Coordinates of C-alpha atoms in Angstrom, one line a residue:
M1 CA 5.4 -27.2 -22.4
K2 CA 8.4 -29.1 -22.2
L3 CA 12.1 -28.2 -22.2
S4 CA 13.8 -31.8 -22.5
K5 CA 11.9 -34.5 -19.6
A6 CA 11.1 -31.5 -17.4
R7 CA 8.8 -28.9 -17.4
F8 CA 8.8 -25.6 -15.7
T9 CA 7.0 -22.6 -16.8
A10 CA 9.4 -19.0 -15.4
A11 CA 8.9 -17.6 -11.6
L12 CA 8.2 -14.0 -13.4
A13 CA 8.0 -11.0 -10.6
M14 CA 7.7 -7.5 -11.6
S15 CA 10.3 -4.8 -10.2
C16 CA 8.7 -2.3 -8.0
L17 CA 7.7 1.3 -7.2
V18 CA 7.7 3.5 -4.1
A19 CA 7.5 7.5 -5.6
I20 CA 7.8 9.7 -2.4
A21 CA 5.3 12.8 -2.4
T22 CA 5.0 16.1 -1.1
L23 CA 2.6 18.7 -0.9
T24 CA 2.3 21.9 -2.7
T25 CA 0.7 25.0 -0.8
A26 CA -0.8 28.1 -3.3
G27 CA 1.5 30.1 -5.2
F28 CA 4.7 27.2 -3.5
N29 CA 6.1 23.8 -4.9
G30 CA 7.7 21.4 -2.3
G31 CA 10.7 18.6 -4.2
G32 CA 9.9 15.6 -4.8
N33 CA 11.2 12.1 -6.3
N34 CA 10.3 9.4 -8.2
Q35 CA 12.6 7.4 -6.5
V36 CA 11.9 5.6 -3.1
G37 CA 12.3 2.1 -1.9
G38 CA 15.6 1.0 -3.9
V39 CA 14.4 1.7 -6.8
S40 CA 13.3 3.9 -9.8
I41 CA 10.8 5.6 -12.7
D42 CA 11.7 7.2 -15.1
P43 CA 9.4 9.7 -18.1
A44 CA 8.0 6.7 -20.1
G45 CA 6.2 4.6 -16.8
V46 CA 9.1 2.2 -16.6
V47 CA 10.2 1.2 -13.8
R48 CA 14.3 0.0 -12.8
T49 CA 16.0 -1.3 -9.6
A50 CA 18.1 2.4 -8.6
T51 CA 21.4 2.3 -7.7
V52 CA 23.2 1.8 -4.6
Q53 CA 24.8 5.8 -4.9
E54 CA 20.7 7.2 -5.9
N55 CA 19.7 5.5 -2.7
Q56 CA 22.5 7.0 -0.9
E57 CA 21.1 10.1 -2.3
L58 CA 17.4 10.2 -2.0
V59 CA 18.5 9.7 2.1
N60 CA 20.2 12.7 1.8
L61 CA 17.6 14.5 0.5
L62 CA 14.9 13.6 2.8
R63 CA 17.3 14.3 5.8
Q64 CA 16.9 18.1 4.7
E65 CA 13.0 17.8 4.4
V66 CA 11.9 15.7 7.2
A67 CA 13.0 17.8 10.1
V68 CA 12.7 16.6 13.1
P69 CA 9.9 16.4 15.9
R70 CA 10.3 18.1 18.2
G71 CA 8.1 19.1 22.2
D72 CA 5.9 17.0 22.3
L73 CA 5.8 15.1 19.0
A74 CA 9.2 14.3 20.1
A75 CA 8.1 11.6 22.5
P76 CA 5.3 8.5 21.6
A77 CA 2.1 8.6 22.6
D78 CA -0.7 5.6 23.0
L79 CA -3.6 7.8 21.7
R80 CA -3.6 11.2 19.8
M81 CA -5.9 13.9 18.8
V82 CA -5.7 14.6 15.3
S83 CA -8.5 18.4 14.7
L84 CA -9.5 18.5 10.6
A85 CA -10.7 21.9 11.7
G86 CA -7.4 22.9 13.1
L87 CA -5.6 20.9 10.5
Q88 CA -7.4 23.2 8.0
E89 CA -6.8 26.4 9.9
A90 CA -3.1 25.6 10.5
I91 CA -2.7 24.7 6.1
R92 CA -4.8 27.6 6.3
E93 CA -2.2 29.6 8.1
V94 CA 1.0 28.2 5.6
R95 CA -0.8 29.2 3.0
K96 CA -0.8 33.4 3.5
T97 CA 3.4 33.1 3.3
G98 CA 3.2 31.2 0.4
G99 CA 5.2 28.4 2.5
R100 CA 6.0 24.8 2.5
L101 CA 4.3 23.1 4.6
P102 CA 5.8 21.6 8.1
A103 CA 6.6 18.0 8.7
E104 CA 3.8 17.8 11.6
I105 CA 1.4 18.7 9.2
R106 CA 2.5 16.0 6.3
Y107 CA 2.6 13.3 8.6
L108 CA -0.3 14.1 10.7
A109 CA 1.3 15.1 13.8
G110 CA 2.9 11.4 13.8
L111 CA -0.5 9.4 13.6
T112 CA 0.2 5.3 12.6
A113 CA -2.9 4.6 12.4
V114 CA -6.4 5.6 12.7
D115 CA -8.6 3.8 15.5
Y116 CA -11.4 6.2 16.1
V117 CA -13.0 8.8 14.1
W118 CA -15.1 11.3 16.0
A119 CA -17.6 13.8 14.8
D120 CA -17.8 16.2 17.5
K121 CA -21.2 18.2 16.8
D122 CA -19.7 20.9 20.2
H123 CA -17.4 21.7 18.4
N124 CA -17.9 21.2 14.6
D125 CA -14.9 19.7 14.6
L126 CA -13.7 15.5 13.2
I127 CA -11.4 14.2 14.9
L128 CA -9.3 11.4 13.9
A129 CA -7.5 9.4 16.9
G130 CA -4.7 6.8 17.3
P131 CA -1.0 6.2 18.4
A132 CA 1.6 8.0 17.3
E133 CA 4.9 8.3 17.4
P134 CA 8.2 11.1 16.7
W135 CA 9.4 9.9 12.8
T136 CA 12.3 9.4 11.5
L137 CA 13.6 8.1 7.9
S138 CA 14.5 3.9 7.6
E139 CA 17.4 2.9 5.2
T140 CA 15.3 2.9 2.1
G141 CA 13.9 6.4 3.1
S142 CA 10.6 5.8 4.2
V143 CA 9.2 7.8 7.2
V144 CA 8.5 5.2 10.2
G145 CA 8.1 5.8 13.6
K146 CA 11.3 6.3 15.6
E147 CA 10.0 3.5 18.6
T148 CA 8.3 0.7 16.4
G149 CA 9.5 1.1 13.1
A150 CA 6.0 1.5 12.0
A151 CA 4.6 3.6 8.6
I152 CA 4.1 7.3 9.6
L153 CA 0.0 8.2 7.9
R154 CA 0.5 11.3 5.1
L155 CA -1.4 14.2 5.2
E156 CA -1.3 13.6 1.1
D157 CA -2.6 10.1 1.3
L158 CA -5.9 11.4 2.7
V159 CA -6.4 14.1 0.6
V160 CA -6.1 11.8 -2.1
A161 CA -8.4 8.9 -0.5
L162 CA -11.0 12.0 0.3
R163 CA -11.6 13.3 -3.4
N164 CA -11.8 10.2 -4.5
V165 CA -14.4 8.1 -2.6
E166 CA -17.1 8.9 -6.1
N167 CA -14.1 7.2 -8.1
A168 CA -14.0 4.1 -5.4
R169 CA -17.6 4.1 -5.5
A170 CA -17.8 4.4 -9.6
Q171 CA -15.2 1.4 -10.1
G172 CA -13.5 0.3 -7.2
I173 CA -10.1 1.1 -5.8
T174 CA -7.9 -1.4 -7.5
C175 CA -4.4 -2.0 -8.3
S176 CA -3.0 -5.4 -10.9
I177 CA 0.7 -5.7 -13.1
E178 CA -0.5 -8.6 -15.0
P179 CA 1.9 -10.1 -17.4
T180 CA 0.1 -9.6 -21.5
A181 CA -1.4 -12.9 -23.5
E182 CA 0.9 -11.9 -26.2
G183 CA 3.7 -12.3 -23.6
R184 CA 2.6 -15.9 -22.4
Q185 CA 2.5 -16.3 -25.9
R186 CA 5.6 -15.6 -27.5
L187 CA 7.3 -17.1 -23.6
N188 CA 5.5 -20.8 -25.1
A189 CA 7.1 -20.2 -28.8
F190 CA 10.7 -19.7 -27.2
L191 CA 10.0 -22.4 -24.9
R192 CA 8.9 -24.5 -27.5
R193 CA 12.3 -24.1 -29.5
V194 CA 14.5 -24.8 -26.8
N195 CA 16.1 -27.2 -25.0
L196 CA 17.9 -28.2 -21.5
R197 CA 20.7 -31.2 -21.7
P198 CA 20.2 -33.7 -18.4
G199 CA 21.5 -31.2 -15.2
Q200 CA 20.8 -28.3 -16.9
S201 CA 19.2 -25.4 -15.2
P202 CA 16.4 -22.8 -17.0
V203 CA 18.8 -20.3 -15.1
A204 CA 20.9 -20.6 -18.1
L205 CA 17.9 -19.6 -20.2
E206 CA 16.3 -16.0 -18.3
A207 CA 17.7 -13.5 -20.1
G208 CA 15.4 -15.2 -22.9
M209 CA 12.9 -16.2 -21.3
K210 CA 12.7 -11.9 -20.2
E211 CA 12.9 -10.9 -23.8
A212 CA 9.7 -13.1 -25.4
F213 CA 7.7 -12.4 -22.3
G214 CA 8.5 -8.9 -22.5
P215 CA 7.5 -6.2 -19.7
Q216 CA 3.8 -6.3 -18.2
M217 CA 1.7 -4.0 -17.5
I218 CA 0.3 -2.3 -14.8
R219 CA -3.3 -1.5 -14.1
L220 CA -4.7 1.5 -11.4
N221 CA -8.6 2.1 -10.9
G222 CA -10.1 4.7 -8.6
I223 CA -7.6 6.5 -7.6
P224 CA -5.1 9.4 -9.9
A225 CA -2.0 7.1 -11.3
N226 CA 0.4 9.5 -10.6
S227 CA -0.2 10.1 -7.2
R228 CA 1.6 8.6 -4.2
Y229 CA -1.3 6.6 -3.4
A230 CA -1.0 4.5 -6.7
C231 CA 2.5 3.7 -6.1
T232 CA 2.4 2.7 -3.0
L233 CA -0.3 0.3 -4.2
V234 CA 2.4 -0.9 -7.1
A235 CA 4.9 -1.2 -4.8
A236 CA 3.2 -2.8 -2.6
D237 CA 1.9 -5.3 -5.0
Y238 CA 5.5 -6.0 -6.1
Q239 CA 7.2 -6.4 -3.3
M240 CA 4.6 -9.2 -2.4
K241 CA 5.5 -11.3 -5.6
R242 CA 9.4 -10.3 -4.9
L243 CA 8.9 -12.1 -1.6
A244 CA 6.7 -15.0 -2.6
M245 CA 9.2 -15.6 -5.8
A246 CA 12.2 -15.5 -3.8
L247 CA 13.4 -12.8 -5.2
V248 CA 14.4 -10.9 -2.0
D249 CA 14.9 -12.6 1.5
S250 CA 12.3 -12.2 3.9
P251 CA 12.9 -10.0 6.6
V252 CA 10.1 -12.4 8.2
K253 CA 11.4 -15.8 10.2
G254 CA 8.6 -17.1 9.8
L255 CA 7.6 -16.0 6.4
P256 CA 9.3 -18.6 4.0
S257 CA 9.0 -17.7 0.2
Y258 CA 6.7 -19.4 -2.3
L259 CA 9.3 -20.9 -4.5
Q260 CA 10.1 -22.4 -0.5
M261 CA 6.9 -24.2 0.5
S262 CA 6.8 -25.8 -3.2
R263 CA 9.9 -27.5 -3.5
N264 CA 9.5 -31.0 -4.1
T265 CA 5.9 -30.1 -5.6
A266 CA 4.1 -31.1 -8.7
H267 CA 2.9 -28.0 -10.7
T268 CA 1.2 -27.8 -14.7
G269 CA 2.2 -25.1 -17.0
T270 CA -1.2 -24.8 -17.3
Q271 CA -1.7 -23.0 -14.0
N272 CA -1.1 -20.2 -12.0
P273 CA -0.8 -18.7 -8.7
R274 CA -2.2 -15.3 -8.2
W275 CA -2.1 -13.5 -4.8
W276 CA -3.6 -10.3 -4.1
M277 CA -4.3 -7.9 -0.5
E278 CA -7.3 -7.0 0.3
C279 CA -8.9 -4.3 2.8
D280 CA -9.8 -6.8 5.5
Y281 CA -11.3 -5.4 9.5
E282 CA -12.4 -7.8 12.2
S283 CA -14.9 -5.0 13.1
L284 CA -16.0 -1.2 12.7
T285 CA -18.7 -0.7 15.6
R286 CA -20.2 3.2 16.0
N287 CA -21.9 4.5 19.3
E288 CA -25.9 4.6 20.0
A289 CA -25.6 8.1 18.7
G290 CA -23.8 7.6 15.7
T291 CA -20.8 10.4 16.6
L292 CA -17.6 7.9 17.4
W293 CA -16.7 5.4 15.2
K294 CA -14.0 2.9 15.9
L295 CA -11.9 0.6 13.6
S296 CA -10.5 -2.3 14.5
G297 CA -8.1 -4.8 13.2
Q298 CA -5.0 -5.3 10.8
G299 CA -6.6 -3.9 7.9
V300 CA -5.4 -6.1 5.2
K301 CA -5.5 -9.7 3.8
T302 CA -3.6 -11.8 1.1
M303 CA -5.9 -13.8 -0.6
T304 CA -5.1 -16.4 -3.4
E305 CA -6.6 -18.5 -6.7
Q306 CA -5.8 -20.3 -9.4
D307 CA -5.4 -18.8 -12.8
A308 CA -5.9 -21.0 -15.3
I309 CA -3.9 -20.2 -18.7
A310 CA -5.5 -20.4 -22.2
A311 CA -3.6 -21.5 -25.2
N312 CA -3.7 -18.1 -26.8
G313 CA -1.8 -17.0 -23.3
E314 CA -4.8 -15.3 -21.9
A315 CA -5.5 -15.8 -17.3
V316 CA -8.7 -16.7 -16.5
A317 CA -9.7 -17.1 -12.9
S318 CA -10.1 -20.8 -12.6
G319 CA -12.0 -21.0 -9.0
N320 CA -9.2 -23.0 -7.6
V321 CA -7.0 -22.8 -4.9
D322 CA -3.5 -24.0 -4.8
K323 CA -3.0 -25.5 -1.3
I324 CA 0.4 -24.1 -1.0
A325 CA 0.2 -21.0 -1.8
Q326 CA -2.9 -20.5 0.0
K327 CA -0.6 -21.0 3.3
W328 CA 1.5 -18.9 2.1
A329 CA -1.0 -16.4 1.9
D330 CA -2.2 -17.3 5.5
S331 CA 1.7 -17.3 6.2
M332 CA 1.8 -13.6 4.6
T333 CA -1.9 -12.6 6.9
G334 CA -0.5 -14.1 9.6
N335 CA 2.9 -12.4 9.8
F336 CA 1.7 -8.8 7.8
E337 CA 2.1 -6.5 11.4
Q338 CA 5.6 -8.0 12.0
L339 CA 6.5 -7.7 7.9
A340 CA 4.9 -4.0 7.6
K341 CA 7.7 -2.6 10.1
A342 CA 10.1 -4.8 8.5
M343 CA 9.2 -3.6 5.3
P344 CA 7.5 -0.3 5.4
V345 CA 5.6 -0.2 2.2
F346 CA 2.9 -2.9 3.6
G347 CA 2.8 -0.7 6.2
D348 CA 1.6 2.3 4.4
L349 CA -0.9 0.3 2.7
Q350 CA -2.2 -0.4 6.3
N351 CA -2.3 3.0 6.4
L352 CA -4.0 3.9 2.9
M353 CA -6.4 1.7 3.9
D354 CA -7.1 3.1 7.1
L355 CA -7.3 6.3 5.5
T356 CA -9.4 4.9 2.4
V357 CA -12.0 3.4 5.1
V358 CA -12.0 7.0 6.8
S359 CA -13.2 9.4 3.8
T360 CA -15.4 6.6 3.0
L361 CA -17.2 6.7 6.4
I362 CA -16.8 10.8 6.1
V363 CA -18.7 10.8 3.2
Q364 CA -21.6 8.1 3.4
E365 CA -22.6 9.4 6.9
Q366 CA -22.4 12.8 6.0
L367 CA -20.0 13.9 8.7
E368 CA -18.9 17.3 7.1
D369 CA -22.6 18.2 7.8
R370 CA -23.1 15.9 10.8
S371 CA -20.3 17.9 13.0
G372 CA -20.7 20.8 11.2
L373 CA -17.2 21.1 9.8
Q374 CA -16.2 20.7 5.5
L375 CA -13.2 20.0 5.0
D376 CA -13.0 22.8 1.8
V377 CA -8.9 22.7 2.3
L378 CA -8.5 19.2 1.9
R379 CA -10.8 18.7 -1.4
D380 CA -9.3 22.6 -2.4
Q381 CA -7.0 21.7 -5.4
D382 CA -5.4 24.9 -4.9
A383 CA -4.6 25.0 -1.3
L384 CA -3.5 21.1 -1.7
A385 CA -1.7 20.1 -4.9
P386 CA -0.6 16.8 -4.2
I387 CA 2.4 16.9 -6.4
A388 CA 2.4 14.7 -9.8
F389 CA 4.8 12.0 -10.5
D390 CA 5.4 9.5 -13.4
A391 CA 2.8 7.0 -13.8
P392 CA 3.7 3.9 -13.2
Q393 CA 3.3 2.0 -16.6
T394 CA 5.2 -1.5 -17.3
I395 CA 7.5 -3.5 -14.6
A396 CA 10.6 -5.6 -16.1
P397 CA 10.0 -9.2 -15.6
E398 CA 12.4 -11.6 -13.0
C399 CA 13.3 -14.7 -12.7
S400 CA 13.2 -18.0 -10.3
F401 CA 13.8 -20.8 -10.2
I402 CA 13.4 -24.0 -8.2
K403 CA 13.2 -27.6 -9.2
G404 CA 9.9 -29.0 -8.1
R405 CA 8.8 -32.6 -8.5
S406 CA 7.9 -32.9 -12.3
G407 CA 10.1 -30.1 -13.2
W408 CA 11.0 -26.1 -12.7
V409 CA 8.7 -23.8 -10.9
V410 CA 6.4 -20.8 -11.6
T411 CA 4.5 -17.5 -12.7
A412 CA 2.5 -15.2 -10.7
S413 CA 0.3 -12.7 -10.7
G414 CA -2.0 -10.0 -8.6
G415 CA -2.6 -7.0 -7.2
V416 CA -4.7 -5.1 -4.6
S417 CA -8.2 -4.3 -3.3
V418 CA -9.4 -1.0 -1.4
N419 CA -13.2 -1.9 -0.4
A420 CA -13.5 0.6 2.0
F421 CA -17.6 0.8 1.1
Q422 CA -18.1 -3.3 2.2
V423 CA -16.5 -2.0 5.8
V424 CA -18.5 0.7 6.1
H425 CA -22.1 -0.9 5.2
D426 CA -21.2 -3.4 7.7
Q427 CA -20.6 -1.4 10.8
R428 CA -22.1 -2.4 14.3
V429 CA -23.1 -0.6 17.1
D430 CA -21.6 -1.4 20.0
P431 CA -23.2 0.6 23.1
A432 CA -20.4 -0.2 25.3
L433 CA -18.2 2.6 23.3
D434 CA -17.1 5.3 25.1
E435 CA -17.8 9.1 23.5
Q436 CA -15.4 10.2 26.1
L437 CA -12.5 11.1 23.6
V438 CA -11.3 14.7 25.4
S439 CA -12.2 17.0 27.4
S440 CA -10.4 20.1 25.8
I441 CA -7.8 21.3 23.2
A442 CA -4.9 22.8 25.2
G443 CA -3.4 26.0 24.0
G444 CA -5.9 25.3 20.5
S445 CA -3.2 22.7 19.0
W446 CA -4.8 21.0 16.3
W447 CA -3.6 18.0 17.9
W448 CA -2.6 17.0 21.7
N449 CA -2.9 13.3 23.5
K450 CA -5.3 12.3 25.5
T451 CA -5.3 11.7 29.4
S452 CA -5.6 8.9 31.4
N453 CA -9.0 9.7 33.1

């Protein structure tokens, strides 16, 4: 398409959704909110940017709900053990009083990752172990570790992951934010009707381009669309695109935007870079007895491919990769750990990957039967009913522009894919993996720190 002598396509990225969720116990509803991370979602599923006042009101609300950790929970631990048997019993005790689940239960004793899964046959237990920190609120209302800023694992995400393993088996867990074919056609028609004067920026056409392009559609598979899990997938996908298209400043020095990398390069209006994030670990190993598993690696990598845009506006995977788009994807993967602490939604995504692999492992390896612990409380909708949020459905387009060698640059789409089954399938035996994670459960607590040998 041509505007005067310049060729360009719009960088139409998406608004973001992150939802916070609490858990309900029988006869008691916890509080919830459809605003976090600077955005809001309305009952129609439309996302908009939250105002400064709304953001501050959210943080004030959460301060009342996120209790300050005390005792041993107020100190970090290199390896904290969480007994799922003890956790379920703690939830049962809360149910008896009809009270709200305390913060230490909702935030899994401050775990920031899952490194080990242990089927403890001697105590009829399943134990998750990983690093842990006292939790606090970030400026955007995310619950993060006080020491490093790493996102804290959520019981609600574990519940959703565990209950949807079979759904994931049938259809996979995916999220995508996609322009419509009709929107692309309307945009092309709009661009054919206008002309840019020499030296004029297409920014002047932004309002018309947005109206022509219309809302982009959110598609979710494998998990409930109104869950916090689903909202986190949407948020992470959106934030990735905003970083790529320079709609938000990167908090990581080594991760410039794709638009910055694309300056003074050639582009074509019939090719569209697409990025998505996948579940990716260095390894899943187990001991010879098949009672202990270790999960290694950051869990997330960024992928890219070029979509070919047909005349009818449909996007089809071309199998080709743009070199600069690949360079940006590699840069995001390489800087992901730092990015996840600067933008907690990416840390939340890492945690979803961990909890989904853990849940898939439990089901695939029949760890409930092998350990003698049935996760009946975690599976019981009456015992733990995640609050249903307004499901994200559409996101308004945003525009970003940069001058390339042959015109103005580019549109983006993509998503998130969580293939935990492949990770579990590819596990291998490590004879050196130590099984002795714990010696005792001190004081009957459902969580404890590993002491030095």
